[in-house]
PDB file of C-alpha atoms in Angstrom:
ATOM      1  CA  UNK A   1    -246.975  26.743  36.032  1.00  0.00           C
ATOM      2  CA  UNK A   2    -250.188  27.280  38.006  1.00  0.00           C
ATOM      3  CA  UNK A   3    -248.975  25.260  41.011  1.00  0.00           C
ATOM      4  CA  UNK A   4    -246.035  23.303  42.413  1.00  0.00           C
ATOM      5  CA  UNK A   5    -247.949  20.195  41.334  1.00  0.00           C
ATOM      6  CA  UNK A   6    -247.769  21.301  37.688  1.00  0.00           C
ATOM      7  CA  UNK A   7    -244.192  22.536  38.122  1.00  0.00           C
ATOM      8  CA  UNK A   8    -243.221  18.999  39.147  1.00  0.00           C
ATOM      9  CA  UNK A   9    -245.141  17.504  36.224  1.00  0.00           C
ATOM     10  CA  UNK A  10    -243.283  19.829  33.810  1.00  0.00           C
ATOM     11  CA  UNK A  11    -239.985  18.774  35.398  1.00  0.00           C
ATOM     12  CA  UNK A  12    -240.835  15.071  35.020  1.00  0.00           C
ATOM     13  CA  UNK A  13    -242.167  15.329  31.454  1.00  0.00           C
ATOM     14  CA  UNK A  14    -239.866  17.936  29.920  1.00  0.00           C
ATOM     15  CA  UNK A  15    -236.816  17.928  32.180  1.00  0.00           C
ATOM     16  CA  UNK A  16    -237.012  21.667  32.794  1.00  0.00           C
ATOM     17  CA  UNK A  17    -238.029  23.978  35.583  1.00  0.00           C
ATOM     18  CA  UNK A  18    -240.913  26.434  35.586  1.00  0.00           C
ATOM     19  CA  UNK A  19    -241.858  29.447  37.641  1.00  0.00           C
ATOM     20  CA  UNK A  20    -245.081  29.120  39.633  1.00  0.00           C
ATOM     21  CA  UNK A  21    -247.672  31.862  39.330  1.00  0.00           C
ATOM     22  CA  UNK A  22    -250.895  30.905  41.088  1.00  0.00           C
ATOM     23  CA  UNK A  23    -254.144  31.768  39.247  1.00  0.00           C
ATOM     24  CA  UNK A  24    -255.946  34.880  40.505  1.00  0.00           C
ATOM     25  CA  UNK A  25    -258.868  34.572  42.898  1.00  0.00           C
ATOM     26  CA  UNK A  26    -261.379  37.391  43.300  1.00  0.00           C
ATOM     27  CA  UNK A  27    -260.916  37.856  47.039  1.00  0.00           C
ATOM     28  CA  UNK A  28    -262.747  41.202  46.877  1.00  0.00           C
ATOM     29  CA  UNK A  29    -265.933  39.475  45.756  1.00  0.00           C
ATOM     30  CA  UNK A  30    -265.463  36.310  47.804  1.00  0.00           C
ATOM     31  CA  UNK A  31    -265.356  37.768  51.283  1.00  0.00           C
ATOM     32  CA  UNK A  32    -266.988  37.118  54.655  1.00  0.00           C
ATOM     33  CA  UNK A  33    -270.378  38.538  55.598  1.00  0.00           C
ATOM     34  CA  UNK A  34    -272.233  38.887  58.856  1.00  0.00           C
ATOM     35  CA  UNK A  35    -274.378  35.783  58.334  1.00  0.00           C
ATOM     36  CA  UNK A  36    -274.929  32.751  60.518  1.00  0.00           C
ATOM     37  CA  UNK A  37    -273.114  29.506  59.696  1.00  0.00           C
ATOM     38  CA  UNK A  38    -275.550  26.685  59.050  1.00  0.00           C
ATOM     39  CA  UNK A  39    -275.239  22.978  59.658  1.00  0.00           C
ATOM     40  CA  UNK A  40    -274.610  21.695  56.139  1.00  0.00           C
ATOM     41  CA  UNK A  41    -271.681  20.866  53.911  1.00  0.00           C
ATOM     42  CA  UNK A  42    -271.257  22.254  50.414  1.00  0.00           C
ATOM     43  CA  UNK A  43    -269.953  20.667  47.223  1.00  0.00           C
ATOM     44  CA  UNK A  44    -269.491  23.124  44.387  1.00  0.00           C
ATOM     45  CA  UNK A  45    -268.226  21.666  41.128  1.00  0.00           C
ATOM     46  CA  UNK A  46    -268.764  20.503  37.589  1.00  0.00           C
ATOM     47  CA  UNK A  47    -270.253  17.015  37.640  1.00  0.00           C
ATOM     48  CA  UNK A  48    -267.321  15.218  35.998  1.00  0.00           C
ATOM     49  CA  UNK A  49    -266.060  11.793  37.160  1.00  0.00           C
ATOM     50  CA  UNK A  50    -262.631  13.019  38.318  1.00  0.00           C
ATOM     51  CA  UNK A  51    -264.276  15.599  40.627  1.00  0.00           C
ATOM     52  CA  UNK A  52    -265.338  12.649  42.843  1.00  0.00           C
ATOM     53  CA  UNK A  53    -268.592  14.173  44.056  1.00  0.00           C
ATOM     54  CA  UNK A  54    -269.740  10.595  44.621  1.00  0.00           C
ATOM     55  CA  UNK A  55    -267.426  10.539  47.661  1.00  0.00           C
ATOM     56  CA  UNK A  56    -269.001  13.682  49.117  1.00  0.00           C
ATOM     57  CA  UNK A  57    -272.508  12.285  48.624  1.00  0.00           C
ATOM     58  CA  UNK A  58    -271.679   8.860  50.040  1.00  0.00           C
ATOM     59  CA  UNK A  59    -269.723  10.224  53.030  1.00  0.00           C
ATOM     60  CA  UNK A  60    -272.577  12.573  53.966  1.00  0.00           C
ATOM     61  CA  UNK A  61    -275.047   9.697  53.540  1.00  0.00           C
ATOM     62  CA  UNK A  62    -272.895   7.485  55.775  1.00  0.00           C
ATOM     63  CA  UNK A  63    -272.713  10.148  58.500  1.00  0.00           C
ATOM     64  CA  UNK A  64    -276.264  11.458  58.096  1.00  0.00           C
ATOM     65  CA  UNK A  65    -275.025  14.967  57.298  1.00  0.00           C
ATOM     66  CA  UNK A  66    -276.810  17.497  55.109  1.00  0.00           C
ATOM     67  CA  UNK A  67    -275.068  18.244  51.813  1.00  0.00           C
ATOM     68  CA  UNK A  68    -275.908  20.921  49.271  1.00  0.00           C
ATOM     69  CA  UNK A  69    -274.503  20.296  45.794  1.00  0.00           C
ATOM     70  CA  UNK A  70    -274.187  23.134  43.296  1.00  0.00           C
ATOM     71  CA  UNK A  71    -273.197  22.510  39.692  1.00  0.00           C
ATOM     72  CA  UNK A  72    -274.113  20.501  36.635  1.00  0.00           C
ATOM     73  CA  UNK A  73    -272.517  18.204  34.122  1.00  0.00           C
ATOM     74  CA  UNK A  74    -272.204  14.753  32.615  1.00  0.00           C
ATOM     75  CA  UNK A  75    -272.505  12.767  35.875  1.00  0.00           C
ATOM     76  CA  UNK A  76    -275.639  14.514  37.130  1.00  0.00           C
ATOM     77  CA  UNK A  77    -277.985  11.568  36.607  1.00  0.00           C
ATOM     78  CA  UNK A  78    -275.616   9.146  38.391  1.00  0.00           C
ATOM     79  CA  UNK A  79    -275.033  11.512  41.292  1.00  0.00           C
ATOM     80  CA  UNK A  80    -278.723  12.227  41.803  1.00  0.00           C
ATOM     81  CA  UNK A  81    -279.490   8.493  41.720  1.00  0.00           C
ATOM     82  CA  UNK A  82    -277.087   7.743  44.583  1.00  0.00           C
ATOM     83  CA  UNK A  83    -278.203  10.663  46.772  1.00  0.00           C
ATOM     84  CA  UNK A  84    -280.622  10.284  49.658  1.00  0.00           C
ATOM     85  CA  UNK A  85    -282.938  12.744  51.348  1.00  0.00           C
ATOM     86  CA  UNK A  86    -280.128  14.644  53.088  1.00  0.00           C
ATOM     87  CA  UNK A  87    -278.563  15.707  49.746  1.00  0.00           C
ATOM     88  CA  UNK A  88    -280.004  18.701  47.919  1.00  0.00           C
ATOM     89  CA  UNK A  89    -279.047  19.541  44.315  1.00  0.00           C
ATOM     90  CA  UNK A  90    -279.391  23.185  43.294  1.00  0.00           C
ATOM     91  CA  UNK A  91    -278.058  22.862  39.731  1.00  0.00           C
ATOM     92  CA  UNK A  92    -276.043  25.652  38.159  1.00  0.00           C
ATOM     93  CA  UNK A  93    -276.210  28.899  40.158  1.00  0.00           C
ATOM     94  CA  UNK A  94    -274.961  32.478  39.613  1.00  0.00           C
ATOM     95  CA  UNK A  95    -271.966  33.814  41.543  1.00  0.00           C
ATOM     96  CA  UNK A  96    -274.022  35.601  44.206  1.00  0.00           C
ATOM     97  CA  UNK A  97    -275.701  32.311  45.187  1.00  0.00           C
ATOM     98  CA  UNK A  98    -272.333  30.514  45.269  1.00  0.00           C
ATOM     99  CA  UNK A  99    -270.891  33.208  47.513  1.00  0.00           C
ATOM    100  CA  UNK A 100    -273.913  33.100  49.813  1.00  0.00           C
ATOM    101  CA  UNK A 101    -273.543  29.339  50.300  1.00  0.00           C
ATOM    102  CA  UNK A 102    -269.774  29.626  50.787  1.00  0.00           C
ATOM    103  CA  UNK A 103    -270.458  32.123  53.570  1.00  0.00           C
ATOM    104  CA  UNK A 104    -273.090  29.976  55.318  1.00  0.00           C
ATOM    105  CA  UNK A 105    -271.955  26.334  55.009  1.00  0.00           C
ATOM    106  CA  UNK A 106    -270.046  24.535  57.754  1.00  0.00           C
ATOM    107  CA  UNK A 107    -267.280  23.576  55.303  1.00  0.00           C
ATOM    108  CA  UNK A 108    -266.610  23.007  51.625  1.00  0.00           C
ATOM    109  CA  UNK A 109    -266.039  19.390  50.561  1.00  0.00           C
ATOM    110  CA  UNK A 110    -263.419  19.132  47.808  1.00  0.00           C
ATOM    111  CA  UNK A 111    -262.872  15.423  47.099  1.00  0.00           C
ATOM    112  CA  UNK A 112    -261.218  15.600  43.654  1.00  0.00           C
ATOM    113  CA  UNK A 113    -257.588  16.099  42.694  1.00  0.00           C
ATOM    114  CA  UNK A 114    -257.007  19.358  40.839  1.00  0.00           C
ATOM    115  CA  UNK A 115    -253.977  21.064  39.320  1.00  0.00           C
ATOM    116  CA  UNK A 116    -254.811  24.130  41.437  1.00  0.00           C
ATOM    117  CA  UNK A 117    -258.482  24.478  42.419  1.00  0.00           C
ATOM    118  CA  UNK A 118    -259.910  27.983  42.746  1.00  0.00           C
ATOM    119  CA  UNK A 119    -263.078  26.993  44.665  1.00  0.00           C
ATOM    120  CA  UNK A 120    -261.224  26.072  47.894  1.00  0.00           C
ATOM    121  CA  UNK A 121    -259.515  29.472  47.853  1.00  0.00           C
ATOM    122  CA  UNK A 122    -262.856  31.234  47.264  1.00  0.00           C
ATOM    123  CA  UNK A 123    -264.248  29.324  50.255  1.00  0.00           C
ATOM    124  CA  UNK A 124    -261.357  30.361  52.489  1.00  0.00           C
ATOM    125  CA  UNK A 125    -261.709  33.960  51.282  1.00  0.00           C
ATOM    126  CA  UNK A 126    -265.252  33.774  52.692  1.00  0.00           C
ATOM    127  CA  UNK A 127    -263.850  32.434  55.989  1.00  0.00           C
ATOM    128  CA  UNK A 128    -264.972  28.869  55.269  1.00  0.00           C
ATOM    129  CA  UNK A 129    -262.828  25.790  56.050  1.00  0.00           C
ATOM    130  CA  UNK A 130    -262.185  23.191  53.351  1.00  0.00           C
ATOM    131  CA  UNK A 131    -262.133  19.403  53.651  1.00  0.00           C
ATOM    132  CA  UNK A 132    -259.990  18.350  50.694  1.00  0.00           C
ATOM    133  CA  UNK A 133    -258.246  15.360  49.182  1.00  0.00           C
ATOM    134  CA  UNK A 134    -254.617  15.848  50.217  1.00  0.00           C
ATOM    135  CA  UNK A 135    -253.046  15.724  46.768  1.00  0.00           C
ATOM    136  CA  UNK A 136    -252.555  18.165  43.939  1.00  0.00           C
ATOM    137  CA  UNK A 137    -253.333  21.839  44.246  1.00  0.00           C
ATOM    138  CA  UNK A 138    -255.238  21.494  47.522  1.00  0.00           C
ATOM    139  CA  UNK A 139    -251.947  20.745  49.280  1.00  0.00           C
ATOM    140  CA  UNK A 140    -250.822  24.227  48.243  1.00  0.00           C
ATOM    141  CA  UNK A 141    -254.041  26.124  48.958  1.00  0.00           C
ATOM    142  CA  UNK A 142    -255.415  24.389  52.065  1.00  0.00           C
ATOM    143  CA  UNK A 143    -253.310  24.189  55.237  1.00  0.00           C
ATOM    144  CA  UNK A 144    -254.154  20.946  57.004  1.00  0.00           C
ATOM    145  CA  UNK A 145    -255.370  21.699  60.528  1.00  0.00           C
ATOM    146  CA  UNK A 146    -255.331  25.479  60.006  1.00  0.00           C
ATOM    147  CA  UNK A 147    -257.561  26.353  57.043  1.00  0.00           C
ATOM    148  CA  UNK A 148    -259.069  22.926  56.587  1.00  0.00           C
ATOM    149  CA  UNK A 149    -258.578  19.177  56.804  1.00  0.00           C
ATOM    150  CA  UNK A 150    -256.931  16.883  54.276  1.00  0.00           C
ATOM    151  CA  UNK A 151    -257.914  13.275  53.728  1.00  0.00           C
ATOM    152  CA  UNK A 152    -255.351  10.803  52.411  1.00  0.00           C
ATOM    153  CA  UNK A 153    -257.349   8.398  50.223  1.00  0.00           C
ATOM    154  CA  UNK A 154    -260.259   8.915  47.867  1.00  0.00           C
ATOM    155  CA  UNK A 155    -262.547   6.577  49.785  1.00  0.00           C
ATOM    156  CA  UNK A 156    -265.867   7.172  51.509  1.00  0.00           C
ATOM    157  CA  UNK A 157    -264.510   6.080  54.883  1.00  0.00           C
ATOM    158  CA  UNK A 158    -261.473   8.357  54.629  1.00  0.00           C
ATOM    159  CA  UNK A 159    -263.591  11.391  53.725  1.00  0.00           C
ATOM    160  CA  UNK A 160    -266.116  10.526  56.458  1.00  0.00           C
ATOM    161  CA  UNK A 161    -263.248  10.350  58.982  1.00  0.00           C
ATOM    162  CA  UNK A 162    -262.030  13.768  57.791  1.00  0.00           C
ATOM    163  CA  UNK A 163    -265.522  15.240  58.246  1.00  0.00           C
ATOM    164  CA  UNK A 164    -265.662  13.875  61.791  1.00  0.00           C
ATOM    165  CA  UNK A 165    -262.155  15.204  62.462  1.00  0.00           C
ATOM    166  CA  UNK A 166    -263.267  18.619  61.233  1.00  0.00           C
ATOM    167  CA  UNK A 167    -266.322  18.516  63.505  1.00  0.00           C
ATOM    168  CA  UNK A 168    -264.155  17.772  66.562  1.00  0.00           C
ATOM    169  CA  UNK A 169    -261.989  20.838  65.889  1.00  0.00           C
ATOM    170  CA  UNK A 170    -264.593  23.034  64.202  1.00  0.00           C
ATOM    171  CA  UNK A 171    -264.295  25.964  66.618  1.00  0.00           C
ATOM    172  CA  UNK A 172    -260.531  26.099  66.040  1.00  0.00           C
ATOM    173  CA  UNK A 173    -260.889  27.365  62.482  1.00  0.00           C
ATOM    174  CA  UNK A 174    -260.575  31.149  62.603  1.00  0.00           C
ATOM    175  CA  UNK A 175    -262.409  32.833  59.684  1.00  0.00           C
ATOM    176  CA  UNK A 176    -259.995  35.789  59.718  1.00  0.00           C
ATOM    177  CA  UNK A 177    -257.020  33.447  59.470  1.00  0.00           C
ATOM    178  CA  UNK A 178    -258.648  31.548  56.602  1.00  0.00           C
ATOM    179  CA  UNK A 179    -259.282  34.814  54.770  1.00  0.00           C
ATOM    180  CA  UNK A 180    -255.723  35.975  55.413  1.00  0.00           C
ATOM    181  CA  UNK A 181    -254.409  32.799  53.817  1.00  0.00           C
ATOM    182  CA  UNK A 182    -256.702  33.216  50.788  1.00  0.00           C
ATOM    183  CA  UNK A 183    -255.330  36.714  50.196  1.00  0.00           C
ATOM    184  CA  UNK A 184    -252.045  35.116  49.081  1.00  0.00           C
ATOM    185  CA  UNK A 185    -253.958  34.214  45.910  1.00  0.00           C
ATOM    186  CA  UNK A 186    -255.626  37.598  45.269  1.00  0.00           C
ATOM    187  CA  UNK A 187    -255.732  39.057  41.756  1.00  0.00           C
ATOM    188  CA  UNK A 188    -253.348  41.927  42.613  1.00  0.00           C
ATOM    189  CA  UNK A 189    -250.623  39.477  43.563  1.00  0.00           C
ATOM    190  CA  UNK A 190    -251.144  37.567  40.312  1.00  0.00           C
ATOM    191  CA  UNK A 191    -250.882  40.795  38.315  1.00  0.00           C
ATOM    192  CA  UNK A 192    -247.700  41.840  40.133  1.00  0.00           C
TER     193      UNK A 192
END
């Protein structure tokens, strides 16, 4: 299984256990750089309904925070229609642009529920905290209060509260500690 979340699903559906081997993350490529953090949040995802990018857009609108959205997909028209002036869509971007934004944003917003979720680990490998929905794979890859902040419900107010909580403790997130945690998911460990 790719996570404890999927291990439990296998147990419930098939009545059998499974070993967990986390997917590999390229922590050599996704690494910190000597660049200045900027005052914006990042959402990096396919534009599918279950990714819940609407929550990221609406929470940033509610708080008046800048959000950069990278990706494309079926919900693009809907997402662009709900976004205000503080939300910037960059469309699909190559890996070097993704890495650059992961290194410079204040935090990654990850409002969907995933089986694992590689993007939050890539963010942490770059020394970037993650604000994630506290279910699914994010509960295994993001340590609440240490490498990021979880929010309990997929609502705008709950995500907005998590963003404000992050901002109150922002200086407590140590980029080296975030990177150290991400290294648990490096490709060499997967291969071993």
